[in-house]
Amino acid sequence: MRPILTLLFALLWLFSQGQSAPPTINELQERLARLGPHPRLLASDKDLPRMQEQLGDPLRQKLHQDILTECDKLLSLPPVERIQIGRRLLDKSRECLRRVFQLSYAFRMTGDKKYFLRAEKELLAVSAFSDWNPSHFLDVAEMTLAVAIGYDWLYQELSPASRSQLKSALLDKGINPSLDAKNNSFLKATNNWNQVCNAGMAFGVLAIAEDEPELAATILQRAVATVPVSIAVYQPDGAYPEGYGYWEYGTSFNVLLVDALEKALGTDFGLGKLPGFMPTAGFLQNMIAPSFLVHNWGDCGLRASLSPATFWFASKLRDPSLLWMEKQLFQQPAANFTRNRIIPALLIWAADVDLEKVTPPASNMWVGQGPSPVGLMRTSWTDENALFVGVKAGSAAVNHAHMDAGSFVLDGLGERWAMDFGMQDYHSLESKGIALWGRSQDSQRWQVFRYNNMAHNTLTIDGQLHQVTGHAAIDEWSDQEDNLFTVSDLSKVFEGQARHVKRGVAIRNRSEVLIRDEVEAPQEKSITVRWNLVTPAKVQVLDGKTVQLSQNGKTVFLTFDTNAGIQIKTWSTASPNDYDAPNPNSTMVGFETIIPAGASRHFNTVFGKRSGSNIPVKPLAEWKRGL
């Protein structure tokens, strides 16, 4: 009864959100009865001539050759082994997916049987594992997807014995464990777990559907019913709550699912058209700075990577400009993209995209609301020295979030000046007993140096943590080219600490960045406000209002202007805790000030190539009428 109850829960949720009901079991069985032959996942044999024709394009040809070169290296490597790291087998599942996807692609595109034999060896090895670690079901999902692709793409060459072994593994170690309630909490998740696990299970049953039609219909109905729970968080604008890195994870697997359903069954049952999903390609594109560093808030890495899913969005939306940053990543001569475990999908999804028609986006500003609102602005898409600012609002209560409401990153002159530390390796914390995943106010998570507000480019009041349940939106913004800005009311994030807190961030006159903070102390007590900026630059305090930042032969200035008395300070980024990661080549700089009880103060900070600014700064309430 438990799987049925889970499905009923999902159906009730869908109806509450105004979504149409998922397909019936009968409809799914009818569609499954019309399934085409193997291979049927992502690319049939009918798709290969078009893909091979497209290899005349130099960029596609380079990627194709990179995959073949990588596969040649894999030929002599032993298959992955079942070696678990802490609670995860995930790195082995991901490596299996990377190998099988690329080796299967190489075999289908070249016909060279050496790639088939090596892929089969990998598949048989993982199918002989004792299990795929269902206690951490992401591991199962990615392994299931890997074996499903191998089974489907190599089906005609696999011996009956190999097919039988792989099918049994898909059932016993992949799909059937997902029917156990202790393993399928992902069905209710609003995060990447839902997307990844449902995609893995759907691929598994689509691969073996002719032998297990009833099971396939059940699993596919469950996926179509429950994936909308995770797609709902893209509303209203496409901003993905878990940040750049987890966009690449969750959204890519969501796209794999939608594409597999469309091509195998003739429809995605409306999943791709759910509110917020298609606009999310703009979120990813705008998160990448001219330096190809990303706005890496939350549990995220720093560097942009080539995204196969973005090619799917560009094709579906018929908008080549979505690939402006991707094409530049694609063109990097020394880059090798074969560490991306789904990279062959790019060559599938890019088949209908004319890379010669890729043009810069029309707007220098992108704003998204939702659980983790962001404002992303730049002075140019074509100048590598352009100013870029990414502003983060939101809440620490979101999955993978940090206490970073009001924080920002800032690039200019080809360098990052205001940075975010991003994530710390999970196992490095879990192995030392840190309860990393709690999100209550007193959770141990907030004792990790990189995760609390003291190590972000935001405000701290009286040395206290931000309020976990507090949320901030992008309340006002402008996309006028000479005055790009966002304004956020952060008061809920500082509830109980200050009466009102607002922050505005602007690119002014295409030449400087302005941060304005307006803070009102409680009536009953004075407060100490800390303004913080984390930078990789060398810091020199020049006087009581000016800081010089220098790196790689380039120099910029921070100039503070306020109606409060401030004391400019620097803070170390080294933590006394043995569980915290080191943070070399970084400094925190800013100021502290005391605001008397009931008083209001404003703080203007100007970032630019020269010190000082003679242009007055208006109150935030007037920014909408022009800076």
mmCIF file of C-alpha atoms in Angstrom, residues 4 55 112 162 249 315 338 416 523 527 540 552 557 593 609:
data_model
loop_
_atom_site.group_PDB
_atom_site.id
_atom_site.type_symbol
_atom_site.label_atom_id
_atom_site.label_comp_id
_atom_site.label_asym_id
_atom_site.label_seq_id
_atom_site.Cartn_x
_atom_site.Cartn_y
_atom_site.Cartn_z
ATOM 1 C CA ILE A 4 -0.044 3.732 -3.666
ATOM 2 C CA LEU A 55 30.311 16.651 -37.016
ATOM 3 C CA ASP A 112 34.208 0.073 -33.359
ATOM 4 C CA SER A 162 24.486 -10.082 -20.518
ATOM 5 C CA TYR A 249 22.512 18.610 -11.503
ATOM 6 C CA SER A 315 16.705 24.155 -29.245
ATOM 7 C CA THR A 338 34.735 14.573 -20.938
ATOM 8 C CA ARG A 416 36.734 38.721 -9.075
ATOM 9 C CA GLN A 523 13.959 51.544 20.068
ATOM 10 C CA ILE A 527 23.362 47.796 17.857
ATOM 11 C CA GLN A 540 45.398 48.148 1.939
ATOM 12 C CA ASN A 552 47.323 40.566 -10.850
ATOM 13 C CA PHE A 557 39.073 51.080 -4.605
ATOM 14 C CA THR A 593 29.782 50.936 13.595
ATOM 15 C CA LYS A 609 38.837 52.318 -10.584
#
